[in-house]
C-alpha cells in the first residue's frame, strides 16, 4: 500500500472517530459571505449558571484567505476565551474551535442574542495586498431556569364500554432538563383499567418523547357517558422541585348493541359524523339485496339469449 493511501485511510478513520464522539447539538447557525463560512452549533436551550459548548467551524471557499479571527461577544454569557485566530486557510479547508460558555446567573428566562464577528484578509488576482473583510451577525439563544413540558394527546372520541382503546401522545420539553416524569390517565366519571400510567426517567431540554396508554372503561356502563378524560402528571427539575402537567380530551362511552360490529370511533366529513359501526341486520339485508340483484341480472341474460335463438 502506498504512503498516500495509508495516510488517506488514517484520515478517514480519525474523522469517523471524531464524528462519533462529537456532542449533540440542536441549533445550527450558518454565517457566510463569498469568501468564508462559519457554522455554529449549540444546545437549543441553555441554563443559567450552567456551562455549555458553542462549537464553530470555519471554512474558506476561495484561495488566499489569511489572518482569520472569530470573536463572540454577549453580555449574558461568560466565555472563557471569546475569540480564536487562524493564520491561513486553504480553499475548501476547515478549522474547528469550541467556545466554553456559561449563562450568567442574572439572565431572565427567554431569548437573548450574541454578536458574532469574523475578520479576515483575502488577496484577489488584481490586488497588490490582501484586503480586509468583516462579517457581523447575531445568533440567538434560549435561556430556561426550569423545565417546561407540554402534552399533545390523540385519543378516540367514542368508545364501547369494556373494550380497550388507545390514548397516544407526545410530551415535549421546552425548558431545562426534566426528571422522573410520571404520567397517568384519569376520569372522574369512568372507571379506567389497563395500562394507565407510565414513567419517563429523563427528558432533556428541547427533547420529546412519545407515549401510549391502553385502557378500557367498566363493562356494565348502563347509561351512555359523555365525560372529560385527563392525562396528567408530575416531574422534577435538577434541584428536585416538583411541577405538574395536564391535558384532557372529551370521550363518549356507551355499550355496544347486540347486532353491532365495528369500531365506535368514526370520522367527521364536513358537518356529518360517520361511524363505521354496522348492524348485522344491515349486513344481512345488503347481502339479500345483492343476491336479488344477481338473480335479476341472470334472468335478464337468459331472456336475451332466448330472443336471439
Tab-separated table of C-alpha atoms in Angstrom:
chain	number	residue	atom	x	y	z
A	1	UNK	CA	0.000	0.000	0.000
A	2	UNK	CA	1.369	3.428	-0.867
A	3	UNK	CA	2.107	6.008	1.848
A	4	UNK	CA	-0.521	8.418	0.429
A	5	UNK	CA	-3.164	5.670	0.515
A	6	UNK	CA	-2.287	4.767	4.120
A	7	UNK	CA	-2.482	8.471	5.052
A	8	UNK	CA	-5.916	8.856	3.421
A	9	UNK	CA	-7.297	5.785	5.205
A	10	UNK	CA	-5.904	7.038	8.523
A	11	UNK	CA	-7.522	10.453	7.996
A	12	UNK	CA	-10.880	8.873	7.234
A	13	UNK	CA	-10.634	6.677	10.349
A	14	UNK	CA	-9.790	9.678	12.543
A	15	UNK	CA	-12.685	11.653	11.027
A	16	UNK	CA	-15.127	8.824	11.765
A	17	UNK	CA	-13.951	8.673	15.380
A	18	UNK	CA	-14.241	12.432	15.740
A	19	UNK	CA	-17.793	12.490	14.402
A	20	UNK	CA	-18.773	9.543	16.616
A	21	UNK	CA	-17.691	11.317	19.819
A	22	UNK	CA	-18.922	14.816	18.938
A	23	UNK	CA	-21.547	16.221	21.333
A	24	UNK	CA	-25.102	16.508	20.051
A	25	UNK	CA	-26.346	19.987	19.230
A	26	UNK	CA	-29.847	21.141	18.428
A	27	UNK	CA	-29.296	24.609	16.885
A	28	UNK	CA	-27.258	25.314	13.767
A	29	UNK	CA	-26.469	28.811	12.562
A	30	UNK	CA	-24.568	29.468	9.329
A	31	UNK	CA	-22.784	32.767	8.671
A	32	UNK	CA	-21.430	33.127	5.134
A	33	UNK	CA	-20.096	35.521	2.566
A	34	UNK	CA	-18.431	34.845	-0.847
A	35	UNK	CA	-15.070	34.001	0.759
A	36	UNK	CA	-15.622	32.205	4.068
A	37	UNK	CA	-18.370	30.462	6.023
A	38	UNK	CA	-18.840	29.936	9.757
A	39	UNK	CA	-21.062	27.187	11.155
A	40	UNK	CA	-22.188	27.480	14.805
A	41	UNK	CA	-23.715	24.633	16.811
A	42	UNK	CA	-25.090	24.829	20.366
A	43	UNK	CA	-27.941	23.484	22.522
A	44	UNK	CA	-31.395	24.829	21.758
A	45	UNK	CA	-31.952	25.531	25.481
A	46	UNK	CA	-29.252	26.829	27.854
A	47	UNK	CA	-29.475	27.197	31.630
A	48	UNK	CA	-28.310	29.940	33.951
A	49	UNK	CA	-25.066	29.090	35.784
A	50	UNK	CA	-24.583	26.007	33.582
A	51	UNK	CA	-21.695	25.698	31.142
A	52	UNK	CA	-22.356	24.675	27.549
A	53	UNK	CA	-20.241	24.292	24.413
A	54	UNK	CA	-20.677	26.536	21.393
A	55	UNK	CA	-18.979	24.686	18.546
A	56	UNK	CA	-17.711	26.603	15.493
A	57	UNK	CA	-16.270	25.505	12.156
A	58	UNK	CA	-14.667	27.990	9.719
A	59	UNK	CA	-14.349	27.120	6.022
A	60	UNK	CA	-12.504	29.012	3.271
A	61	UNK	CA	-14.355	28.958	-0.053
A	62	UNK	CA	-11.659	30.780	-2.074
A	63	UNK	CA	-7.849	30.864	-2.224
A	64	UNK	CA	-5.556	33.299	-0.416
A	65	UNK	CA	-7.600	33.618	2.808
A	66	UNK	CA	-5.463	34.580	5.827
A	67	UNK	CA	-5.496	36.152	9.304
A	68	UNK	CA	-8.979	34.888	10.201
A	69	UNK	CA	-10.300	35.949	13.613
A	70	UNK	CA	-13.645	34.829	15.025
A	71	UNK	CA	-14.999	36.786	18.014
A	72	UNK	CA	-18.191	36.236	20.025
A	73	UNK	CA	-19.448	38.914	22.423
A	74	UNK	CA	-22.546	38.742	24.597
A	75	UNK	CA	-23.313	40.467	27.944
A	76	UNK	CA	-25.421	37.472	29.042
A	77	UNK	CA	-22.593	34.965	28.523
A	78	UNK	CA	-19.343	34.351	30.358
A	79	UNK	CA	-16.959	32.921	27.730
A	80	UNK	CA	-13.560	31.608	28.795
A	81	UNK	CA	-11.892	32.714	25.539
A	82	UNK	CA	-14.237	34.584	23.225
A	83	UNK	CA	-12.040	34.611	20.088
A	84	UNK	CA	-9.616	32.473	18.099
A	85	UNK	CA	-7.224	33.178	15.221
A	86	UNK	CA	-6.144	31.252	12.114
A	87	UNK	CA	-3.073	32.370	10.158
A	88	UNK	CA	-4.017	30.763	6.846
A	89	UNK	CA	-6.744	28.521	5.495
A	90	UNK	CA	-6.583	26.871	2.079
A	91	UNK	CA	-9.616	26.760	-0.190
A	92	UNK	CA	-12.248	24.189	0.948
A	93	UNK	CA	-10.315	23.589	4.191
A	94	UNK	CA	-11.984	23.853	7.595
A	95	UNK	CA	-10.909	24.692	11.124
A	96	UNK	CA	-12.950	23.992	14.254
A	97	UNK	CA	-12.998	25.603	17.677
A	98	UNK	CA	-15.157	25.159	20.790
A	99	UNK	CA	-16.212	28.108	22.946
A	100	UNK	CA	-16.882	27.143	26.561
A	101	UNK	CA	-19.658	29.474	27.710
A	102	UNK	CA	-21.812	29.913	30.819
A	103	UNK	CA	-25.109	31.798	31.068
A	104	UNK	CA	-24.814	34.396	33.841
A	105	UNK	CA	-26.989	33.987	36.934
A	106	UNK	CA	-28.988	37.205	36.476
A	107	UNK	CA	-30.178	36.392	32.955
A	108	UNK	CA	-34.001	36.047	32.849
A	109	UNK	CA	-35.747	33.177	31.102
A	110	UNK	CA	-36.285	33.859	27.413
A	111	UNK	CA	-34.233	34.633	24.337
A	112	UNK	CA	-31.081	36.707	24.054
A	113	UNK	CA	-28.549	37.281	21.277
A	114	UNK	CA	-24.783	37.213	20.879
A	115	UNK	CA	-22.753	39.160	18.323
A	116	UNK	CA	-20.534	37.070	16.055
A	117	UNK	CA	-17.785	38.789	14.064
A	118	UNK	CA	-15.466	37.206	11.506
A	119	UNK	CA	-12.478	39.289	10.346
A	120	UNK	CA	-10.142	38.039	7.613
A	121	UNK	CA	-7.907	39.074	4.723
A	122	UNK	CA	-8.092	37.812	1.147
A	123	UNK	CA	-5.861	38.604	-1.829
A	124	UNK	CA	-7.569	38.689	-5.190
A	125	UNK	CA	-5.967	38.331	-8.622
A	126	UNK	CA	-5.684	42.082	-9.121
A	127	UNK	CA	-4.903	43.049	-5.513
A	128	UNK	CA	-1.380	44.135	-4.656
A	129	UNK	CA	-2.016	43.458	-0.954
A	130	UNK	CA	-4.545	41.316	0.926
A	131	UNK	CA	-7.805	43.188	1.584
A	132	UNK	CA	-9.561	43.076	4.939
A	133	UNK	CA	-13.182	41.847	5.139
A	134	UNK	CA	-15.591	41.566	8.078
A	135	UNK	CA	-18.818	39.682	8.701
A	136	UNK	CA	-21.015	40.697	11.637
A	137	UNK	CA	-24.141	38.773	12.576
A	138	UNK	CA	-26.189	37.869	15.653
A	139	UNK	CA	-27.124	34.405	16.878
A	140	UNK	CA	-29.994	33.695	19.271
A	141	UNK	CA	-30.091	31.643	22.471
A	142	UNK	CA	-32.971	30.488	24.668
A	143	UNK	CA	-32.385	30.522	28.427
A	144	UNK	CA	-34.582	28.476	30.774
A	145	UNK	CA	-34.154	28.035	34.524
A	146	UNK	CA	-36.825	25.304	34.849
A	147	UNK	CA	-38.385	22.573	32.727
A	148	UNK	CA	-41.452	23.498	30.681
A	149	UNK	CA	-43.386	20.478	29.425
A	150	UNK	CA	-46.358	20.325	27.071
A	151	UNK	CA	-48.651	17.416	26.160
A	152	UNK	CA	-50.103	16.595	22.774
A	153	UNK	CA	-52.779	13.895	23.110
A	154	UNK	CA	-54.528	11.805	20.425
A	155	UNK	CA	-57.456	9.692	21.590
A	156	UNK	CA	-60.784	8.396	20.224
A	157	UNK	CA	-63.871	10.496	20.872
A	158	UNK	CA	-66.243	7.492	21.020
A	159	UNK	CA	-65.658	4.087	22.647
A	160	UNK	CA	-67.616	0.989	23.658
A	161	UNK	CA	-67.733	0.195	27.360
A	162	UNK	CA	-65.486	-2.651	28.467
A	163	UNK	CA	-63.458	-2.622	25.228
A	164	UNK	CA	-59.800	-1.445	25.122
A	165	UNK	CA	-58.816	1.764	23.355
A	166	UNK	CA	-55.537	3.651	22.975
A	167	UNK	CA	-54.557	7.076	24.262
A	168	UNK	CA	-51.396	8.198	22.496
A	169	UNK	CA	-49.418	11.398	22.578
A	170	UNK	CA	-46.141	13.270	22.750
A	171	UNK	CA	-44.628	15.115	25.690
A	172	UNK	CA	-42.166	17.887	24.748
A	173	UNK	CA	-39.718	19.805	26.912
A	174	UNK	CA	-39.328	23.492	26.010
A	175	UNK	CA	-37.212	24.324	29.058
A	176	UNK	CA	-34.356	22.830	31.048
A	177	UNK	CA	-33.944	19.111	31.759
A	178	UNK	CA	-36.847	17.304	33.461
A	179	UNK	CA	-36.626	14.150	35.563
A	180	UNK	CA	-38.901	11.453	36.993
A	181	UNK	CA	-41.872	12.287	34.789
A	182	UNK	CA	-44.993	10.390	35.953
A	183	UNK	CA	-47.997	10.341	33.578
A	184	UNK	CA	-51.423	8.782	34.078
A	185	UNK	CA	-54.928	8.727	32.583
A	186	UNK	CA	-57.818	9.670	34.865
A	187	UNK	CA	-61.579	10.272	34.659
A	188	UNK	CA	-63.920	11.242	37.500
A	189	UNK	CA	-66.942	9.583	35.827
A	190	UNK	CA	-65.417	6.436	34.333
A	191	UNK	CA	-63.512	3.558	35.918
A	192	UNK	CA	-60.463	3.122	33.694
A	193	UNK	CA	-58.476	-0.115	33.826
A	194	UNK	CA	-55.424	-1.367	31.940
A	195	UNK	CA	-52.123	0.345	31.216
A	196	UNK	CA	-52.992	3.798	32.537
A	197	UNK	CA	-49.678	5.074	33.954
A	198	UNK	CA	-46.041	5.309	32.879
A	199	UNK	CA	-42.720	6.862	33.888
A	200	UNK	CA	-40.075	8.684	31.848
A	201	UNK	CA	-36.795	8.904	33.758
A	202	UNK	CA	-35.267	11.909	31.962
A	203	UNK	CA	-36.419	14.335	29.283
A	204	UNK	CA	-33.602	16.652	28.264
A	205	UNK	CA	-34.028	20.241	27.146
A	206	UNK	CA	-35.559	20.505	23.689
A	207	UNK	CA	-36.404	16.785	23.526
A	208	UNK	CA	-39.723	14.966	23.011
A	209	UNK	CA	-40.982	11.500	23.909
A	210	UNK	CA	-43.950	9.526	22.586
A	211	UNK	CA	-46.218	7.677	24.999
A	212	UNK	CA	-49.230	5.371	24.803
A	213	UNK	CA	-51.837	4.028	27.221
A	214	UNK	CA	-54.206	1.125	26.531
A	215	UNK	CA	-57.258	1.366	28.813
A	216	UNK	CA	-60.907	0.377	28.967
A	217	UNK	CA	-63.999	1.508	30.853
A	218	UNK	CA	-66.143	-0.683	33.100
A	219	UNK	CA	-68.227	-3.184	31.102
A	220	UNK	CA	-71.565	-2.638	32.867
A	221	UNK	CA	-71.742	1.043	31.993
A	222	UNK	CA	-75.535	1.322	31.845
A	223	UNK	CA	-76.379	4.770	30.510
A	224	UNK	CA	-74.035	6.390	27.947
A	225	UNK	CA	-71.485	8.747	29.490
A	226	UNK	CA	-70.098	11.916	27.932
A	227	UNK	CA	-67.115	12.973	30.033
A	228	UNK	CA	-63.661	14.567	30.108
A	229	UNK	CA	-60.596	12.330	30.462
A	230	UNK	CA	-57.370	13.839	31.803
A	231	UNK	CA	-53.765	12.958	31.033
A	232	UNK	CA	-51.842	14.480	33.932
A	233	UNK	CA	-48.625	14.025	35.826
A	234	UNK	CA	-45.684	15.453	37.731
A	235	UNK	CA	-41.972	15.977	37.029
A	236	UNK	CA	-38.851	17.319	38.754
A	237	UNK	CA	-36.160	19.816	37.842
A	238	UNK	CA	-32.424	19.492	38.593
A	239	UNK	CA	-32.978	20.842	42.111
A	240	UNK	CA	-35.762	18.392	42.985
A	241	UNK	CA	-38.612	20.919	42.673
A	242	UNK	CA	-41.926	19.383	41.580
A	243	UNK	CA	-44.092	20.625	38.695
A	244	UNK	CA	-47.418	19.458	37.295
A	245	UNK	CA	-48.699	18.926	33.763
A	246	UNK	CA	-52.197	18.267	32.423
A	247	UNK	CA	-54.145	17.875	29.197
A	248	UNK	CA	-57.612	16.479	28.534
A	249	UNK	CA	-59.968	15.207	25.835
A	250	UNK	CA	-63.707	14.551	25.535
A	251	UNK	CA	-64.900	10.943	25.479
A	252	UNK	CA	-68.336	9.466	24.774
A	253	UNK	CA	-68.699	5.890	26.092
A	254	UNK	CA	-71.670	3.577	25.539
A	255	UNK	CA	-72.471	-0.112	25.472
A	256	UNK	CA	-72.254	-1.968	22.182
A	257	UNK	CA	-75.581	-3.094	20.758
A	258	UNK	CA	-76.231	-6.807	20.295
A	259	UNK	CA	-76.226	-6.565	16.489
A	260	UNK	CA	-73.381	-4.012	16.133
A	261	UNK	CA	-69.950	-4.826	14.773
A	262	UNK	CA	-67.042	-2.485	14.007
A	263	UNK	CA	-65.316	0.419	15.706
A	264	UNK	CA	-67.140	3.013	17.790
A	265	UNK	CA	-64.808	5.818	16.754
A	266	UNK	CA	-65.958	7.355	13.477
A	267	UNK	CA	-64.791	10.257	11.331
A	268	UNK	CA	-66.074	13.737	10.542
A	269	UNK	CA	-66.820	14.549	6.896
A	270	UNK	CA	-67.696	18.235	6.879
A	271	UNK	CA	-70.598	18.644	9.296
A	272	UNK	CA	-71.521	14.948	9.245
A	273	UNK	CA	-70.213	12.233	11.613
A	274	UNK	CA	-69.821	8.798	10.038
A	275	UNK	CA	-69.308	5.831	12.364
A	276	UNK	CA	-68.007	2.515	10.999
A	277	UNK	CA	-70.386	0.563	13.257
A	278	UNK	CA	-72.704	-1.583	11.156
A	279	UNK	CA	-75.746	-3.502	12.334
A	280	UNK	CA	-75.945	-7.205	11.500
A	281	UNK	CA	-79.430	-6.592	10.099
A	282	UNK	CA	-77.978	-4.054	7.675
A	283	UNK	CA	-75.376	-6.563	6.505
A	284	UNK	CA	-77.975	-9.318	6.044
A	285	UNK	CA	-80.323	-7.041	4.117
A	286	UNK	CA	-77.426	-5.859	1.950
A	287	UNK	CA	-76.467	-9.456	1.139
A	288	UNK	CA	-80.086	-10.345	0.306
A	289	UNK	CA	-80.351	-7.264	-1.896
A	290	UNK	CA	-77.167	-8.250	-3.727
A	291	UNK	CA	-78.461	-11.806	-4.256
A	292	UNK	CA	-81.725	-10.445	-5.689
A	293	UNK	CA	-79.717	-8.213	-7.993
A	294	UNK	CA	-77.695	-11.196	-9.236
A	295	UNK	CA	-80.902	-13.229	-9.767
A	296	UNK	CA	-82.451	-10.434	-11.850
A	297	UNK	CA	-79.212	-9.995	-13.782
A	298	UNK	CA	-79.009	-13.708	-14.664
A	299	UNK	CA	-82.695	-13.825	-15.710
A	300	UNK	CA	-82.147	-10.815	-17.940
A	301	UNK	CA	-79.230	-12.549	-19.679
A	302	UNK	CA	-81.302	-15.731	-20.159
A	303	UNK	CA	-84.141	-13.757	-21.790
A	304	UNK	CA	-81.694	-12.079	-24.187
A	305	UNK	CA	-80.269	-15.456	-25.217
A	306	UNK	CA	-83.803	-16.864	-25.729
A	307	UNK	CA	-84.732	-13.978	-28.034
A	308	UNK	CA	-81.579	-14.484	-30.146
A	309	UNK	CA	-82.288	-18.181	-30.579
